[in-house]
CSV table of C-alpha atoms and ligand atoms in Angstrom, one decimal:
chain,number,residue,atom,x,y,z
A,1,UNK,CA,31.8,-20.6,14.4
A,2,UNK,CA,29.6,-21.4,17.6
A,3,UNK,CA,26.0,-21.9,17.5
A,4,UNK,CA,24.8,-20.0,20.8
A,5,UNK,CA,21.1,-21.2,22.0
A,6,UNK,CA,21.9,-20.2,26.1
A,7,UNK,CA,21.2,-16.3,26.7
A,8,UNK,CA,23.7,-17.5,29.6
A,9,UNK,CA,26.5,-18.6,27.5
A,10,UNK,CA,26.2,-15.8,25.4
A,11,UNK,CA,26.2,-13.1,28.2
A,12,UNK,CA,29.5,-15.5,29.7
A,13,UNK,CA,31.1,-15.1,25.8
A,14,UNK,CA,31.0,-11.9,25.9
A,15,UNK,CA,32.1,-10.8,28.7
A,16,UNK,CA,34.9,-12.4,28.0
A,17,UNK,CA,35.8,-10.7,25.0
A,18,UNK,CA,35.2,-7.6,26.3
A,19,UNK,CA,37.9,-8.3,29.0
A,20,UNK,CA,40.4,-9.4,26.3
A,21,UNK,CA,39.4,-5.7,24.2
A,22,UNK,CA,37.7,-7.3,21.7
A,23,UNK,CA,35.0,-5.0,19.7
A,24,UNK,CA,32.2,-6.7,19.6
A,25,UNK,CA,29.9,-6.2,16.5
A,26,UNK,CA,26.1,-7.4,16.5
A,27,UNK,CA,24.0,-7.7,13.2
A,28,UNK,CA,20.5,-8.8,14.5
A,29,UNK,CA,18.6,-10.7,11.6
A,30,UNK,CA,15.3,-12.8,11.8
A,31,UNK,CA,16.7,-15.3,9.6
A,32,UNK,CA,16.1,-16.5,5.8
A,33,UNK,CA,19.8,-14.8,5.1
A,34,UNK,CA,19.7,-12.9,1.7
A,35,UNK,CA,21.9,-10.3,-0.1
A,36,UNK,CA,21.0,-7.9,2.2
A,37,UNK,CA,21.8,-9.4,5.6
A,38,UNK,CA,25.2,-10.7,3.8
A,39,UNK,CA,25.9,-6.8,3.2
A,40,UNK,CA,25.2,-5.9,6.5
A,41,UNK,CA,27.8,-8.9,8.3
A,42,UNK,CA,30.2,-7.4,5.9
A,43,UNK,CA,30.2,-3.8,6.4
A,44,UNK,CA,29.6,-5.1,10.5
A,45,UNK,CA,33.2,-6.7,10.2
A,46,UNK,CA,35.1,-3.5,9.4
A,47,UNK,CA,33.8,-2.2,12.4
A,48,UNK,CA,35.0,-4.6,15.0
A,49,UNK,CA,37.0,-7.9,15.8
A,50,UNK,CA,33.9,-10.4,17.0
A,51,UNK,CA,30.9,-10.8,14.9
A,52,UNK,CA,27.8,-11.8,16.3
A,53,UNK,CA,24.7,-12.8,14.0
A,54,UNK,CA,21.4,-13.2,16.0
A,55,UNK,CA,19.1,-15.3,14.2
A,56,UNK,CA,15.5,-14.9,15.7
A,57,UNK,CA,12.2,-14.5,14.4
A,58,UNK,CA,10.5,-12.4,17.6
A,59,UNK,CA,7.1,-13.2,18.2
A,60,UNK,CA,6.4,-10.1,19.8
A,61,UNK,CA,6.5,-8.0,16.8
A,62,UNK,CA,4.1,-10.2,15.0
A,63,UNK,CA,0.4,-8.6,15.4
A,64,UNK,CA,-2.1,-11.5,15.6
A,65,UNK,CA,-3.3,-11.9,11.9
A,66,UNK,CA,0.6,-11.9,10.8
A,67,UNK,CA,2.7,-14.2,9.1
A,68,UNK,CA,4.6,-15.4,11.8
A,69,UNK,CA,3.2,-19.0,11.5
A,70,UNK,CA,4.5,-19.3,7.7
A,71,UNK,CA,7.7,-16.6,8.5
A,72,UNK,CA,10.1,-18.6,6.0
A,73,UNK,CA,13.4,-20.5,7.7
A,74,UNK,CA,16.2,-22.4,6.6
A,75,UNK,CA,18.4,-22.8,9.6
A,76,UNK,CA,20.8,-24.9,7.9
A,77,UNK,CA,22.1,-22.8,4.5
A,78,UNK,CA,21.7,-20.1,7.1
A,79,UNK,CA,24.8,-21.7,8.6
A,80,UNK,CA,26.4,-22.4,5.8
A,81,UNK,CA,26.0,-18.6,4.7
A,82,UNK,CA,27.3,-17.4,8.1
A,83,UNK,CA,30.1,-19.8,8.1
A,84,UNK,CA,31.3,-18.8,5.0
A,85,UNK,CA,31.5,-15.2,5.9
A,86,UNK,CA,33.7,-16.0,8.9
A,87,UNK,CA,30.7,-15.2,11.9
A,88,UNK,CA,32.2,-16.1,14.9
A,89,UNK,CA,28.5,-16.0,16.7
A,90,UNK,CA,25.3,-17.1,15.5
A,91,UNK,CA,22.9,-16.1,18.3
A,92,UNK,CA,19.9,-18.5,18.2
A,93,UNK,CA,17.5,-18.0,21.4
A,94,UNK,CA,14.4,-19.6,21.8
A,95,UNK,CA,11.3,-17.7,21.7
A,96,UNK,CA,10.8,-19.2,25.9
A,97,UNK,CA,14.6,-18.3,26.8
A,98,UNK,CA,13.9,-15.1,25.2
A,99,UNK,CA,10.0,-13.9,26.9
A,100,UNK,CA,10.1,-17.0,29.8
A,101,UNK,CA,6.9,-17.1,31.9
A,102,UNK,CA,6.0,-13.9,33.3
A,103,UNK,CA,7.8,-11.8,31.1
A,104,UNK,CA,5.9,-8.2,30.9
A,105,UNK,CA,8.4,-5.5,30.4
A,106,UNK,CA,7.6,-3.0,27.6
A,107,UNK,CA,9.6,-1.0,25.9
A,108,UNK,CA,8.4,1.8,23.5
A,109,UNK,CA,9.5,4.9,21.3
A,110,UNK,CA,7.1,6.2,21.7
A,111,UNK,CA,5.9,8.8,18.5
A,112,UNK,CA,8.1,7.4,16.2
A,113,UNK,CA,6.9,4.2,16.6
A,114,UNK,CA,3.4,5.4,15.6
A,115,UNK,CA,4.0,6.5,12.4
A,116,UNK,CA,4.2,4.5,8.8
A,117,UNK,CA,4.3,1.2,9.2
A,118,UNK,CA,3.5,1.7,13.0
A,119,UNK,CA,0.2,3.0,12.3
A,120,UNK,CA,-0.4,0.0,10.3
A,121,UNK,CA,1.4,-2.5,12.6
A,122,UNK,CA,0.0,-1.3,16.4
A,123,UNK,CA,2.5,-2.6,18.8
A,124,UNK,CA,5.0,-3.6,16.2
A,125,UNK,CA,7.6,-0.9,17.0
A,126,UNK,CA,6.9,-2.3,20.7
A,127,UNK,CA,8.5,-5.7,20.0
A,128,UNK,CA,11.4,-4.6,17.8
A,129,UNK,CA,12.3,-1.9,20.6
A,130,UNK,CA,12.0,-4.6,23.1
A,131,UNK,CA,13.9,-7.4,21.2
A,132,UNK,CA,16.7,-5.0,20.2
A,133,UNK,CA,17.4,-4.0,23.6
A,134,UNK,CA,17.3,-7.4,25.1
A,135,UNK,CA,19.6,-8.5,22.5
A,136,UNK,CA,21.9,-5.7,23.6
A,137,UNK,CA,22.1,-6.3,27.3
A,138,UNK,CA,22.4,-9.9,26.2
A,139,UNK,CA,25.2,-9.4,23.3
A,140,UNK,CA,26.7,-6.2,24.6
A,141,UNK,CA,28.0,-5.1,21.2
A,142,UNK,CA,30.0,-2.0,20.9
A,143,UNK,CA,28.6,-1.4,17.2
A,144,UNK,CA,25.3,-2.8,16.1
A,145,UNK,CA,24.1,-2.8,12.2
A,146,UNK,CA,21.0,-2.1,11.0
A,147,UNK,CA,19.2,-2.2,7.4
A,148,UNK,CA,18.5,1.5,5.6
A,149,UNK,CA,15.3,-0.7,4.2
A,150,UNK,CA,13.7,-0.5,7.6
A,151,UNK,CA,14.5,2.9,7.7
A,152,UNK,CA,11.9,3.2,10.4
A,153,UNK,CA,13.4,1.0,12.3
A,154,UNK,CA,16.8,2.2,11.9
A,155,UNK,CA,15.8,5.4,13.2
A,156,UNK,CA,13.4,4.2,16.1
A,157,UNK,CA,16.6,2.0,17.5
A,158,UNK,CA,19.0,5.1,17.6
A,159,UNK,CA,16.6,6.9,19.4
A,160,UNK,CA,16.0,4.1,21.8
A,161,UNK,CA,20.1,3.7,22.2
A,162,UNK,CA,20.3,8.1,22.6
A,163,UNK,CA,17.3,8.0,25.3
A,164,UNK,CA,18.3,5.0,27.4
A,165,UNK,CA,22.0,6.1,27.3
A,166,UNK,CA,23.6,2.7,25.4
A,167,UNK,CA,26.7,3.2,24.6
A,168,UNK,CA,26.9,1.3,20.9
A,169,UNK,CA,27.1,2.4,18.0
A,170,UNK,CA,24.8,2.1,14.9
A,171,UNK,CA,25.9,1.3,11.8
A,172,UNK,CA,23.5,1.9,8.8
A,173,UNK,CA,23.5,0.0,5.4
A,174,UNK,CA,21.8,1.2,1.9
A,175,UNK,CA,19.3,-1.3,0.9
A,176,UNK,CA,20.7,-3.9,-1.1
A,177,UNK,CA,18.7,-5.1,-4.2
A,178,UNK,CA,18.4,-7.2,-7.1
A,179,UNK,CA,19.8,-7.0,-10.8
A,180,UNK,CA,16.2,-5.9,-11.7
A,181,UNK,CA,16.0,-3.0,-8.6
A,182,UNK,CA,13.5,-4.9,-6.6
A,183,UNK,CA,14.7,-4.6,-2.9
A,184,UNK,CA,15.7,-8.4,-1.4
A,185,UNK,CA,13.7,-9.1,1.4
A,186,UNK,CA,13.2,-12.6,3.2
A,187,UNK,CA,9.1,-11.9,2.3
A,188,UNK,CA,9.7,-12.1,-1.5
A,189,UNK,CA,9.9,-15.3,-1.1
A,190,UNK,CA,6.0,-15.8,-0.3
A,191,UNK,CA,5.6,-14.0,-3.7
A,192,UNK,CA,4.4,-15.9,-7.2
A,193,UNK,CA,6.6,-15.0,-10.2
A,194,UNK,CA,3.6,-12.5,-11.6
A,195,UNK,CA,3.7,-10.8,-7.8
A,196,UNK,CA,7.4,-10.5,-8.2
A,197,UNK,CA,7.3,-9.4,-11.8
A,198,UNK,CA,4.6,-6.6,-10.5
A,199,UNK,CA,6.4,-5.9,-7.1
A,200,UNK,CA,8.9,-4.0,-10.0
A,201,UNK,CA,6.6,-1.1,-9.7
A,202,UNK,CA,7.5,-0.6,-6.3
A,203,UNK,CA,11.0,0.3,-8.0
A,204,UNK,CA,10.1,2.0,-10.9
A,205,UNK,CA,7.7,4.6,-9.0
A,206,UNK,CA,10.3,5.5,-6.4
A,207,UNK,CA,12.7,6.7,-9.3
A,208,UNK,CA,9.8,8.4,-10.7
A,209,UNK,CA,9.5,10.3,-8.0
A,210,UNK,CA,12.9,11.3,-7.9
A,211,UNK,CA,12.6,12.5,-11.8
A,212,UNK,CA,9.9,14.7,-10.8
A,213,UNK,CA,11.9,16.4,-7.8
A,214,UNK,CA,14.9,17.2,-10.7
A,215,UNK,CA,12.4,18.7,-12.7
A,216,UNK,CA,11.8,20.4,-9.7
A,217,UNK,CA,8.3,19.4,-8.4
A,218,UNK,CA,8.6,20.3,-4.2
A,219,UNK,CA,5.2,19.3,-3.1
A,220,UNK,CA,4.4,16.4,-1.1
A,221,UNK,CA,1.5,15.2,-1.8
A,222,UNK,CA,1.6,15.8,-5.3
A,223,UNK,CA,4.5,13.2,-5.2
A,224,UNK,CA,3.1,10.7,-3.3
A,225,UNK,CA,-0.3,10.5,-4.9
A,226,UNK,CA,1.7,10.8,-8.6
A,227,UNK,CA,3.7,8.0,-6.8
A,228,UNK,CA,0.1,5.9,-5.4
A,229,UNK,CA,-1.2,6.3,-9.4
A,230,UNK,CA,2.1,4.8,-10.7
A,231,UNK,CA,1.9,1.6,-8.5
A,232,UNK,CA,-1.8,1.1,-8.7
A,233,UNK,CA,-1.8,0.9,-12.6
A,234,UNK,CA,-0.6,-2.7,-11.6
A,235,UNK,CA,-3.4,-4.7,-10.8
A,236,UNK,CA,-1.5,-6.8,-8.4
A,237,UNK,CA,-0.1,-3.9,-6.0
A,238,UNK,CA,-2.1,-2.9,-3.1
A,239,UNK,CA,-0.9,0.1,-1.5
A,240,UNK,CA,-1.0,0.4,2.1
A,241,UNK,CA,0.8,3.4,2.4
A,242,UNK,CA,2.7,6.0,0.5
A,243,UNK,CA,4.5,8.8,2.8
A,244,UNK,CA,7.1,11.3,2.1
A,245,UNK,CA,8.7,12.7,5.7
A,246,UNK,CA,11.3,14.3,7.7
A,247,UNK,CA,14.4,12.2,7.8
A,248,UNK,CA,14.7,12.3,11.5
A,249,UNK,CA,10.9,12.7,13.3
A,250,UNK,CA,9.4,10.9,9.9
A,251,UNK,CA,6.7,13.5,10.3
A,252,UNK,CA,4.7,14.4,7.3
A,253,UNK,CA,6.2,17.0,4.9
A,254,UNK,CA,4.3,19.4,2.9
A,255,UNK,CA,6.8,20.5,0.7
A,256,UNK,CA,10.3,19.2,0.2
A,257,UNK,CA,13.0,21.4,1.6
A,258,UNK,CA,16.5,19.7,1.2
A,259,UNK,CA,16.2,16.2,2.4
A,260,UNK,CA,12.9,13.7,2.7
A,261,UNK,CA,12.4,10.2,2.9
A,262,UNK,CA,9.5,8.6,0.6
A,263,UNK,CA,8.4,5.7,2.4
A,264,UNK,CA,6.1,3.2,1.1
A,265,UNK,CA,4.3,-0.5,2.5
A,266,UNK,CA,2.7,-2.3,-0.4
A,267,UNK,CA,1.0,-5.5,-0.9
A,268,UNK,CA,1.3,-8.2,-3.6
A,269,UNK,CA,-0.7,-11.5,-2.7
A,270,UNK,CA,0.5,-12.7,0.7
A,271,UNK,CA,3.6,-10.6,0.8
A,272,UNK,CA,4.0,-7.3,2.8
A,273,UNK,CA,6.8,-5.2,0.8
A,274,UNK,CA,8.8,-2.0,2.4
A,275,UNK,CA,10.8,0.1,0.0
A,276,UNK,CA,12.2,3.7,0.4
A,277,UNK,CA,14.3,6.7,-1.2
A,278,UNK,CA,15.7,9.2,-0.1
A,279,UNK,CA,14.9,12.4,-2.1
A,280,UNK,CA,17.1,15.2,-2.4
A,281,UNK,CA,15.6,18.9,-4.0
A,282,UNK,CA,19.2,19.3,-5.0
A,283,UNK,CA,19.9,16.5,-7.3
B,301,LIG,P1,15.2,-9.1,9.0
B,301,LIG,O1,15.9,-10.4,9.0
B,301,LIG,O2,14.3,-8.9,7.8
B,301,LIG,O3,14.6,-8.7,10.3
B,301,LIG,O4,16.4,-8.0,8.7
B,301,LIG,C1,17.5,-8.0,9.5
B,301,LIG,C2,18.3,-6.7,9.1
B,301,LIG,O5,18.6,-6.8,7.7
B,301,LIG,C3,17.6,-5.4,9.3
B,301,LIG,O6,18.5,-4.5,9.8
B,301,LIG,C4,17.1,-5.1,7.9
B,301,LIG,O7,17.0,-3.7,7.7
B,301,LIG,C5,18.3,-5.6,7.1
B,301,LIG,N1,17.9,-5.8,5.7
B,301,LIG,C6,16.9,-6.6,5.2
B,301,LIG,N2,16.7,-6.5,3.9
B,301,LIG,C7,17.7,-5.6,3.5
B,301,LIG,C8,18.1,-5.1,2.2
B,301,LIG,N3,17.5,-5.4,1.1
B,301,LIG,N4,19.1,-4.2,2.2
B,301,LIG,C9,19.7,-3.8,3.3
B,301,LIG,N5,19.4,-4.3,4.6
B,301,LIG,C10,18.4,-5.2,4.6
């Protein structure tokens, strides 16, 4: 396994699989490997013969007041972790290689990166679109693998990839989580054993909300506010937002139809949880 700091040297690797018709599979990470980046390295490996892992916590989709100063690392087991799964790559730019001096490009999807946690993050959506497609013209995957936990994400980057015309192909993984349903996340570990034992509401009220759609309840905003009361009956969560919307334009839905995602942002103590479902009115 190489360690790859040059965005030169990467580029150079590449192209020189590509040559020999090598597949080239890209699972972009910011580090702090868990269960869930692990899943997504091995459903990335059926898909191609070179696996890249980047490794790169990007500054530019920190807002000011964020946790990028105390984002938790650990390059070393990261390496051990990648090593073990056979990574050929890991990617490791530095934040100057990566936005050098006089860097002002933006890139931005643009209603879709408004919505859920965009509204809450401004310019957020901004940096991960701009990141993702530098680390695409620098990697140039044919397959790239992304997270079903940032469904938002997932979606914004296969719009980006259908606008501009990339030719890759996305790969999307269910949210990976622990014995006790809570979804891993690198952020759990800012929180204190009470958080985490709270953060469990996050669980229980999505599959809540799915019970209530069996016994038929359509109306959105009678299950996000049924799903608000669950969560804030523990006195540790604070919700930032509770949303159920279209699977594809993540607009707002009134009343559920066939298919909606219930998304949800919510805050124990330092840590900034994410955690959706997708609801089906046929289930
Ligand atoms: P991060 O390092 O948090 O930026 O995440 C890198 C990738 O791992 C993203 O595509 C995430 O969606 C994905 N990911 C993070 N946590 C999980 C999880 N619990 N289950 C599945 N994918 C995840």
């Amino acid at each position: 396994m190489l360690v790859v700091e040059h965005i030169h040297e990467m580029q150079k690797w590449s192209e020189e699989q590509r040559l020999q018709g090598r597949r080239i599979v890209l699972v972009p990470t910011m580090g702090f490997l868990h269960q869930g980046h692990l899943s997504l390295i091995r459903e990335g490996r059926k898909s191609g013969d070179r696996l890249v892992v980047s490794v790169f916590v990007n500054p530019t989709q920190f807002g000011p007041c964020e946790d990028i100063a105390s984002y938790p690392s650990d390059f070393e087991r990261d390496r051990g972790l990648l090593e073990r799964e056979e990574v050929d790559i890991i990617f490791r730019p530095s934040s100057r290689a990566v936005y050098p001096e006089g860097y002002q490009t933006a890139v931005e999807v643009e209603r879709l990166g408004r919505t859920l946690c965009g509204a809450y993050r401004p310019g957020h959506f901004r940096g991960v679109a701009v990141v993702v497609l530098k680390l695409f013209n620098i990697v140039q995957p044919h397959v790239a693998v992304f997270g079903l936990k940032d469904y938002q994400q997932f979606i914004i980057v296969s719009r980006l990839i259908e606008d501009l015309n990339l030719n890759i192909n996305m790969v999307a993984v269910p949210i990976v989580r622990d014995p006790d349903g809570l979804a891993v996340s690198s952020r759990n570990y800012y929180l204190t054993q009470e958080e985490r034992k709270a953060a469990l509401c996050l669980q229980r009220a999505l599959g809540r909300a799915e019970n209530w759609v069996r016994q038929g309840e359509r109306d959105g905003r009678k299950i996000t506010n049924q799903v608000i009361a669950e969560i804030t009956s523990e006195p540790l969560a604070r919700v930032e937002y509770v949303q159920l919307c279209d699977l594809k334009s993540l607009e707002v839905i009134e009343s559920l139809h066939d298919e909606a995602l219930l998304a949800l942002a919510v805050w124990f103590g330092k840590a900034r949880l994410i955690d959706n479902i997708i609801l089906k009115a046929e289930m």
